[in-house]
Short mmCIF file of C-alpha atoms in Angstrom, two decimals:
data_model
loop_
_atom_site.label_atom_id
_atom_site.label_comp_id
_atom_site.label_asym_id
_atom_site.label_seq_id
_atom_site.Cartn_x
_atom_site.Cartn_y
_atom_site.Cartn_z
CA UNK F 1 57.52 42.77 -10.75
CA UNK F 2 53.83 42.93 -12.25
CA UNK F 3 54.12 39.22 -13.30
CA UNK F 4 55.63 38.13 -9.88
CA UNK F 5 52.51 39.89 -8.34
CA UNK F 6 49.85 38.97 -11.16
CA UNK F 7 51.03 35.39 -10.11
CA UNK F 8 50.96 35.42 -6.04
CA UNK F 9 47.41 34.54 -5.67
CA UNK F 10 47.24 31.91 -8.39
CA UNK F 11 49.75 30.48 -6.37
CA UNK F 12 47.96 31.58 -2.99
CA UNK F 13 44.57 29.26 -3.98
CA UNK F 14 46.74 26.48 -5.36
CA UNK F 15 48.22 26.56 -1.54
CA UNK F 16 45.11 27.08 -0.36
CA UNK F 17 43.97 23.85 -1.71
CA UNK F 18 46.59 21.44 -1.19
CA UNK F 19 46.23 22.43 2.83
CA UNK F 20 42.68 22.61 2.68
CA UNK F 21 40.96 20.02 5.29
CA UNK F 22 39.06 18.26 2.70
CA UNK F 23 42.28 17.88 0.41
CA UNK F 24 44.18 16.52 3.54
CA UNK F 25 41.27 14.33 5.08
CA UNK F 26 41.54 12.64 1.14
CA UNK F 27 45.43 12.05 1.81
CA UNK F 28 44.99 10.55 4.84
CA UNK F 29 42.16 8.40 3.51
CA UNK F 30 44.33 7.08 0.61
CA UNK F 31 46.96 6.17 2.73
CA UNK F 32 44.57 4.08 5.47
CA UNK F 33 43.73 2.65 2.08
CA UNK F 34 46.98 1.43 0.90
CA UNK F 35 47.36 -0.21 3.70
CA UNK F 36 43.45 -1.92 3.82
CA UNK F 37 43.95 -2.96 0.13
CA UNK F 38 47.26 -4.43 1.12
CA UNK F 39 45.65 -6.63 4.07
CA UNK F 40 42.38 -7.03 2.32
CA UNK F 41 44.43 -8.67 -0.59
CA UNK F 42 46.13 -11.49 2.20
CA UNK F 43 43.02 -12.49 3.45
CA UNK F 44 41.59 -13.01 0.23
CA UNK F 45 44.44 -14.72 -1.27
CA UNK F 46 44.59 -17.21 1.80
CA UNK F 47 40.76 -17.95 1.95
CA UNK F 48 40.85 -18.62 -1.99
CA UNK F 49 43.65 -20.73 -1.39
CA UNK F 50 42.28 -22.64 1.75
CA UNK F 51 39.34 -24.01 -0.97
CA UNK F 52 40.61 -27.39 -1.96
CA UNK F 53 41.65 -28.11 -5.35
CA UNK F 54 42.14 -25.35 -7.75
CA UNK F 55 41.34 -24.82 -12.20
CA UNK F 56 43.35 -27.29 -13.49
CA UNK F 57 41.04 -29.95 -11.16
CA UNK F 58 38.55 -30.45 -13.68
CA UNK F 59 40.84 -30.57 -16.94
CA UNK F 60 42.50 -33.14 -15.30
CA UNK F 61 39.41 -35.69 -15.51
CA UNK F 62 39.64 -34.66 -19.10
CA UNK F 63 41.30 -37.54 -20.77
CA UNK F 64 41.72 -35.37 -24.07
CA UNK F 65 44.08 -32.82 -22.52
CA UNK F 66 47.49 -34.93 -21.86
CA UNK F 67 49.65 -34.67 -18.35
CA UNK F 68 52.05 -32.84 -20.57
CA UNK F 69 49.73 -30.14 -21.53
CA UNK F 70 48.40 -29.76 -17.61
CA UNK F 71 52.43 -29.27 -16.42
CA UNK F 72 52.62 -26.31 -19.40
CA UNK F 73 49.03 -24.42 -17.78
CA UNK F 74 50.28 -24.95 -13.98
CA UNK F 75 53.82 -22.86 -15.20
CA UNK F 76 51.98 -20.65 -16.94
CA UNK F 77 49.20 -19.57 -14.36
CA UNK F 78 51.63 -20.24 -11.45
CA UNK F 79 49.76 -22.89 -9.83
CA UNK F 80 51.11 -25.75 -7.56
CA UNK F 81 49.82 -29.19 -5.97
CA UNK F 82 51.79 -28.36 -2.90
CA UNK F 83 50.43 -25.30 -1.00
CA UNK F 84 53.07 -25.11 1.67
CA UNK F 85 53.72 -21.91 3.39
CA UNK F 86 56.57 -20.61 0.96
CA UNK F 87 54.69 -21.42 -2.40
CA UNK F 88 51.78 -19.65 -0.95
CA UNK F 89 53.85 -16.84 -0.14
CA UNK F 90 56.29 -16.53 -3.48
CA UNK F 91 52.77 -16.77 -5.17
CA UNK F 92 51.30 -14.32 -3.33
CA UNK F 93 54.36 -11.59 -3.95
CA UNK F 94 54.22 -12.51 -7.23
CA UNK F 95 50.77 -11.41 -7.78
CA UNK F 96 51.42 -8.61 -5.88
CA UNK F 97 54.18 -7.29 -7.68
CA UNK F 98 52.09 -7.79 -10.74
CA UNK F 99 49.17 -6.20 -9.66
CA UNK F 100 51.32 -2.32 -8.18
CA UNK F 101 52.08 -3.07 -12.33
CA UNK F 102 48.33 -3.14 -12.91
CA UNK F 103 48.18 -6.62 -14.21
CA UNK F 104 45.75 -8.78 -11.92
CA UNK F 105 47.07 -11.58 -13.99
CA UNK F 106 45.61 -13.91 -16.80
CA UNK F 107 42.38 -15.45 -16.41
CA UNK F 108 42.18 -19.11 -16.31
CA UNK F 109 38.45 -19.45 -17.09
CA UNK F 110 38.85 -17.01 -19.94
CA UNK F 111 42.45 -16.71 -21.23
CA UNK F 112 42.39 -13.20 -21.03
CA UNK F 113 43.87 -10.60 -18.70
CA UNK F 114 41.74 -9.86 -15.52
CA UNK F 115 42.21 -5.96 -15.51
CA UNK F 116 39.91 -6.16 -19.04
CA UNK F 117 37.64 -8.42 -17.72
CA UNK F 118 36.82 -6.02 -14.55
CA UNK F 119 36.87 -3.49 -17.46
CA UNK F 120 34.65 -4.49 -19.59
CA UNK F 121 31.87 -5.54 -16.73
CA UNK F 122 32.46 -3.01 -14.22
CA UNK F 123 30.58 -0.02 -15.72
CA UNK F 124 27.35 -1.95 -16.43
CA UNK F 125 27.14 -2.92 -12.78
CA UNK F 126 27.98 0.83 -12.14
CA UNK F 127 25.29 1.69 -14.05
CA UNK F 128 23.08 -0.83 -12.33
CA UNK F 129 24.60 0.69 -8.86
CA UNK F 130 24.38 4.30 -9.51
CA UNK F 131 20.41 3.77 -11.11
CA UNK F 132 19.61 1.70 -7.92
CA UNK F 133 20.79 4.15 -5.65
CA UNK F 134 19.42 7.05 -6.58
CA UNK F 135 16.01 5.60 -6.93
CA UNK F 136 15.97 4.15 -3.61
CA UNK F 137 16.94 7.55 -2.10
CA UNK F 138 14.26 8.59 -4.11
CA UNK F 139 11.46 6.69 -3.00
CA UNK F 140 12.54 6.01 0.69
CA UNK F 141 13.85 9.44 1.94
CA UNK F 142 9.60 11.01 1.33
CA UNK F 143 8.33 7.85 2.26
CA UNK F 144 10.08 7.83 5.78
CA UNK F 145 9.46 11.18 6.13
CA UNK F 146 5.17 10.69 5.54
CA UNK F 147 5.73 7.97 7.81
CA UNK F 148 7.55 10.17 10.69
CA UNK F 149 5.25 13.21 9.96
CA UNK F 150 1.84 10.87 10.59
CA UNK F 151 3.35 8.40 13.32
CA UNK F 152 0.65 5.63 14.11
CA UNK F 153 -1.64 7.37 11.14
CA UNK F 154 -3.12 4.53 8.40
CA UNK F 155 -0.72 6.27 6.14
CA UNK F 156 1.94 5.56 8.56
CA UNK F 157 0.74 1.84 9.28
CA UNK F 158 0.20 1.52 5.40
CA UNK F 159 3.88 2.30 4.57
CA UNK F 160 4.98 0.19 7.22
CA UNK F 161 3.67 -2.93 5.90
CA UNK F 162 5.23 -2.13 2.71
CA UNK F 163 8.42 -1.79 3.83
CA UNK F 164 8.35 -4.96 6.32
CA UNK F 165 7.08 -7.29 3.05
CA UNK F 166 9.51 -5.63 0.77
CA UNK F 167 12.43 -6.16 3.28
CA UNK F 168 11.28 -10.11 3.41
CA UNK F 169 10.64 -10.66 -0.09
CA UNK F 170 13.55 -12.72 -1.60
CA UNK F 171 15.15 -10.73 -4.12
CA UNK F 172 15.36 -14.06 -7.15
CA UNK F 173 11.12 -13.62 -6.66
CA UNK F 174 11.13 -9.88 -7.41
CA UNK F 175 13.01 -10.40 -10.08
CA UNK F 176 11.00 -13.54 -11.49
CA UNK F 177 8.45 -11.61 -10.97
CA UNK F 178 9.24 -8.60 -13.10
CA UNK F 179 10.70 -11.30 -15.51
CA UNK F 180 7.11 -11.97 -15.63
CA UNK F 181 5.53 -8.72 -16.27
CA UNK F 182 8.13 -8.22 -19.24
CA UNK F 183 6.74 -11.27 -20.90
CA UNK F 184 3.22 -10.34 -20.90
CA UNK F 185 4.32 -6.41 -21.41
CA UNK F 186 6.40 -7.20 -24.41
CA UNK F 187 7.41 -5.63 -26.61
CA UNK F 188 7.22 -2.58 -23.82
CA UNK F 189 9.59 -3.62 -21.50
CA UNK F 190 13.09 -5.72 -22.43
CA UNK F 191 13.17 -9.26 -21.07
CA UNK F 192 17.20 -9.15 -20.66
CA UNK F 193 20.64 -8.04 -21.74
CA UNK F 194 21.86 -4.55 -21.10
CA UNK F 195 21.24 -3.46 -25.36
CA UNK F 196 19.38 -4.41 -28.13
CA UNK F 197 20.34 -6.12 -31.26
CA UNK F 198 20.48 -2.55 -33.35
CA UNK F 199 22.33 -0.70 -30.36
CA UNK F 200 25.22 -0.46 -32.88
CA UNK F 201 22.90 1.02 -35.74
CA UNK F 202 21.22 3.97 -33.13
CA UNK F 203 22.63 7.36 -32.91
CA UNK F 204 24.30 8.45 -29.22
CA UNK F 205 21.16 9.68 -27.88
CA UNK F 206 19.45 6.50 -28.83
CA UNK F 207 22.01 4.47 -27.74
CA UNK F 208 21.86 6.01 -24.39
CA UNK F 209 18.00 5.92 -24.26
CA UNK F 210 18.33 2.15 -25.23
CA UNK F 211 20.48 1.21 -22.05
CA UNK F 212 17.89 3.12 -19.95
CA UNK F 213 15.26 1.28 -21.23
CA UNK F 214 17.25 -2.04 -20.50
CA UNK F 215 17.91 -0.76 -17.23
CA UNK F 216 14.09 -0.22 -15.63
CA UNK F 217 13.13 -3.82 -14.68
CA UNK F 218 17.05 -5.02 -13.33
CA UNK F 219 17.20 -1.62 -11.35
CA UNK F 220 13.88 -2.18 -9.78
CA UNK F 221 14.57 -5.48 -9.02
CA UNK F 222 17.63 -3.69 -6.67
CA UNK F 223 15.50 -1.09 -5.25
CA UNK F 224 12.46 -2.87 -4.66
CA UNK F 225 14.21 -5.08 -1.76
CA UNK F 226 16.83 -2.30 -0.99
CA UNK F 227 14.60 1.12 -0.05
CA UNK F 228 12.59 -0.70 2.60
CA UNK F 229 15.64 -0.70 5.33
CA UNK F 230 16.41 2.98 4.21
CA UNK F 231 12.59 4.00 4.53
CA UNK F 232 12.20 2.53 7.93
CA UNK F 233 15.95 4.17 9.18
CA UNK F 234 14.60 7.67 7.73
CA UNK F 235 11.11 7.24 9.37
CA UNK F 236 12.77 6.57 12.80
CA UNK F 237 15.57 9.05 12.81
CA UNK F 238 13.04 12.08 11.39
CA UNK F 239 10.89 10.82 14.78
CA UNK F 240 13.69 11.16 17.23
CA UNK F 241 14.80 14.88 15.93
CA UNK F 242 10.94 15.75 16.03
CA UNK F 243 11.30 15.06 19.77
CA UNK F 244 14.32 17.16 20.48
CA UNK F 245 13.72 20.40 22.36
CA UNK F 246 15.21 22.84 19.19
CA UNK F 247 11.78 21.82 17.57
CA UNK F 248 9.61 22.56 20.03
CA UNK F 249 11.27 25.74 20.21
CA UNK F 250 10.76 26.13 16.57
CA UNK F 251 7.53 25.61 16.72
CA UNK F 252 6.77 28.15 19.36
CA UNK F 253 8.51 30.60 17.55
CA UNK F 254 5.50 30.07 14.63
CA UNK F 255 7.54 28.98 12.28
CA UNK F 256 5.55 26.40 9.44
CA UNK F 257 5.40 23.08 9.97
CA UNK F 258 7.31 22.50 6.49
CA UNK F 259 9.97 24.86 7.56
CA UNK F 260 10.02 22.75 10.52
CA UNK F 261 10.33 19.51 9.15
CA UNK F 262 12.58 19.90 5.73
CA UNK F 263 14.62 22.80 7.05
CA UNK F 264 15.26 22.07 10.80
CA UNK F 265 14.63 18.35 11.43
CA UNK F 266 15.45 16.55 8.18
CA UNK F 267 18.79 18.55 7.95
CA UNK F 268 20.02 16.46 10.85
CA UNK F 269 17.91 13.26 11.10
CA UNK F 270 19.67 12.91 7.40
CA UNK F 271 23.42 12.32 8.58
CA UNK F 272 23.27 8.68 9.86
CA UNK F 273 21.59 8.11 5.98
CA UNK F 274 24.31 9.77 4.78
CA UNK F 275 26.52 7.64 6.76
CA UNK F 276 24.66 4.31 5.07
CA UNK F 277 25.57 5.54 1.79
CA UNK F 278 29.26 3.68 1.49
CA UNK F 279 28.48 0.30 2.77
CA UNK F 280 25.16 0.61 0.65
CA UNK F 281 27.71 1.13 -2.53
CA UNK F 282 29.68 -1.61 -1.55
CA UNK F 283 27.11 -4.16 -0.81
CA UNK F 284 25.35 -3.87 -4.75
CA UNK F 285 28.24 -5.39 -5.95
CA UNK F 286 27.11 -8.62 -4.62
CA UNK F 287 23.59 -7.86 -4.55
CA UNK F 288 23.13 -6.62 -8.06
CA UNK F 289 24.34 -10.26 -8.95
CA UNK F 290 20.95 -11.05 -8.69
CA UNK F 291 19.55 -8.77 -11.08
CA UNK F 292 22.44 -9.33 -13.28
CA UNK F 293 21.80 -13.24 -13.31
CA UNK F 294 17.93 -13.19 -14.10
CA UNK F 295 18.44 -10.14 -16.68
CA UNK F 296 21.66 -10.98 -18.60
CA UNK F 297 22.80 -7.92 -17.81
CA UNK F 298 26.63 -7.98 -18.05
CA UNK F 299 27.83 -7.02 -14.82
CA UNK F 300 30.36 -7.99 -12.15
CA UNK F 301 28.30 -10.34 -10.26
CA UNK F 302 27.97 -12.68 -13.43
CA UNK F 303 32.15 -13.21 -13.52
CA UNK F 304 32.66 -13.25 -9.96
CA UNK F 305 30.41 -16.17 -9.79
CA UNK F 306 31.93 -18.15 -12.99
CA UNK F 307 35.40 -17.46 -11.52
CA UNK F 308 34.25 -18.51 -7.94
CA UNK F 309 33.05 -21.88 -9.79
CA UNK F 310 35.79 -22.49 -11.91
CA UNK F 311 38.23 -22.03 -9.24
CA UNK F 312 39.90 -18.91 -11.45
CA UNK F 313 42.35 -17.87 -8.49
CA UNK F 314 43.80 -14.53 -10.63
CA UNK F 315 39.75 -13.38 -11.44
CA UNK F 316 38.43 -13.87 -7.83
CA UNK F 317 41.41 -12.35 -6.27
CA UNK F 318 41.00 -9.36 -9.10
CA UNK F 319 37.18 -8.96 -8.51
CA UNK F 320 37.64 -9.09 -4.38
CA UNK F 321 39.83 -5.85 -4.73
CA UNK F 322 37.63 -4.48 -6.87
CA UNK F 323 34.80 -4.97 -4.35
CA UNK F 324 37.36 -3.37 -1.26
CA UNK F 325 37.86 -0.40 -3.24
CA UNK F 326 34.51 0.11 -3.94
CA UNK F 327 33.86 -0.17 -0.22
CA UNK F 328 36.49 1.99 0.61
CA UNK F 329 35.53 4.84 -2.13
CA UNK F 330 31.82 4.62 -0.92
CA UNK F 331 32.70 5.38 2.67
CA UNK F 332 34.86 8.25 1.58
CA UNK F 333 32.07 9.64 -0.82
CA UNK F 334 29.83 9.04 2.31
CA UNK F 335 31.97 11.18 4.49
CA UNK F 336 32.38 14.14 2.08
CA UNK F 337 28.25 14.10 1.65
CA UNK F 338 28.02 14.43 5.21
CA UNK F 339 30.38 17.53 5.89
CA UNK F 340 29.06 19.29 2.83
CA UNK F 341 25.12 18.17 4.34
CA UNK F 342 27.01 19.28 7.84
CA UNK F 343 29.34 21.93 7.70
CA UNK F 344 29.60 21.70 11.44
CA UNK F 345 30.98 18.51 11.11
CA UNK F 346 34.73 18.01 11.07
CA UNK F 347 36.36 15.78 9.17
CA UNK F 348 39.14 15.26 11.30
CA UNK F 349 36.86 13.53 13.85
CA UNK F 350 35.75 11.05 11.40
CA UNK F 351 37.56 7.80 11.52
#
């Protein structure tokens, strides 16, 4: 009887959890995202396969590998001169059933299986991602806010030109740029790769410092182009809130002006930011390509493009899904940050 009661409210939280609306809102999600992944996968199988040609194109002008030896590769990777309807779809299923296995399938560029490809690339454009991110948020969240606070000041003006030339400057000239200042700054700063040639020889801590340091000049070659848009959102949001009558009111009531601001104002001009924060994931998977290119830093963006060029059907379709779910794991991320920034928010209202 003791153990039956000791028990009931173990059992009570575990209930509580698994009912909870967060818990449930992350059901539903996964579900909507079965079912994106599923038509995200079609469309990215047919526009891959609406490209003329495909691998085997170019080792076919190579008289060293025999006709013989190009029928053996199209069995093995599937492929087919004749994309009619049915081959496209028995390919497609086939891929499909592979992938629910967790095999993506076999690279073609690479001769080695897709799913440890993605593996071995994706964290060091995660780390690129994550570094971006949080410096951008860093830099644009006070700048909008000096900008809102001192509308039409020089400071104001001043920040605005910075953000406008930042948000034009191509992102290949930052990074040329800092490319640049690494050359004249070195030893200081790293000209490329993500580690140096000791990494293997340092102990945790300086292996972990040693990635950091490889990290400053690709990370603010991301954040130099990408905290302009958020500055300017943050600076024009904080302004509307400051106009609402709940401020005024505030402000009658003698409250600070800081209490004002951080406390009343930025609390809600901050949701639509928070709101950014998925598609903002999403989108440095293709943008940190550019960083990862003029760095060497061995990301993502660097195999998408080589199996976009080659033609490497199993790799583009692989790193295409990788990029949906990283859309679709933003967004939720981005919804969770905004009902615990917002508890008054509901997350059954979000769609």
């Amino acid at each position: 009887m003791t153990r039956s009661l000791s028990n009931r409210p173990i059992t009570a939280q575990i209930q509580a959890i698994f009912t909870s609306e967060t818990f449930l809102y992350i059901v539903k999600r996964s579900l909507q995202a079965i079912l994106t992944l599923f038509l995200a996968s079609i469309l990215c199988f047919a526009i891959v396969q609406l490209s003329p040609g495909n691998f085997l194109d170019t080792l076919k002008q190579n008289p060293k590998i025999t006709p013989q030896r190009i029928k053996e590769l199209m069995e093995q990777f599937g492929l087919s001169d004749n994309k009619d309807f049915g081959t496209l779809v028995q390919q497609y299923f086939k891929w499909l059933s592979q992938a629910l296995q967790g095999n993506l399938g076999l690279s073609m560029l690479y001769f080695q299986p897709v799913t440890l490809l993605i593996g071995q690339r994706i964290r060091a454009t995660l780390e690129l991602a994550i570094a971006s991110i949080i410096l951008t948020w860093a830099i644009a969240i006070p700048l909008g806010i000096i900008g809102a606070v001192n509308q039409n000041k020089f400071i104001d003006k001043f920040l605005r030109v910075i953000s406008y030339t930042a948000q034009g400057f191509p992102s290949f000239v930052t990074a040329l740029s800092l490319l640049i200042v690494a050359q004249i700054c070195s030893p200081l700063l790293p000209v490329g790769g993500r580690t140096s040639i000791n990494h293997g020889e340092l102990t945790a801590i300086g292996q972990l410092l040693d990635i950091l340091w490889h990290m400053i000049l690709p990370t603010i070659a991301l954040t130099a182009t990408g905290f302009a848009g958020l500055q300017r959102i943050t600076r024009g949001e904080l302004l509307d809130v400051l106009r609402q009558d709940y401020i005024q009111t505030a402000r009658a009531k003698g409250l600070s002006e800081n209490r004002v601001i951080y406390v009343h104002a930025l609390r809600n001009a901050i949701n639509p930011l928070v709101t950014l924060l998925g598609f903002e994931f999403a989108s440095l998977l293709g943008g940190a390509f550019i960083a990862e290119f003029f760095f060497n830093w061995p990301g993502l963006g660097k195999l998408i493009l080589a199996g976009v060029t080659a033609k490497d059907l199993y790799l583009v379709m692989g790193s295409l899904m990788i990029g949906a779910i990283m859309l679709i794991v933003g967004n939720l991320i981005a919804d969770l940050l905004l009902k615990f920034v917002d508890p008054r928010i509901k997350l059954a209202d979000l769609k």
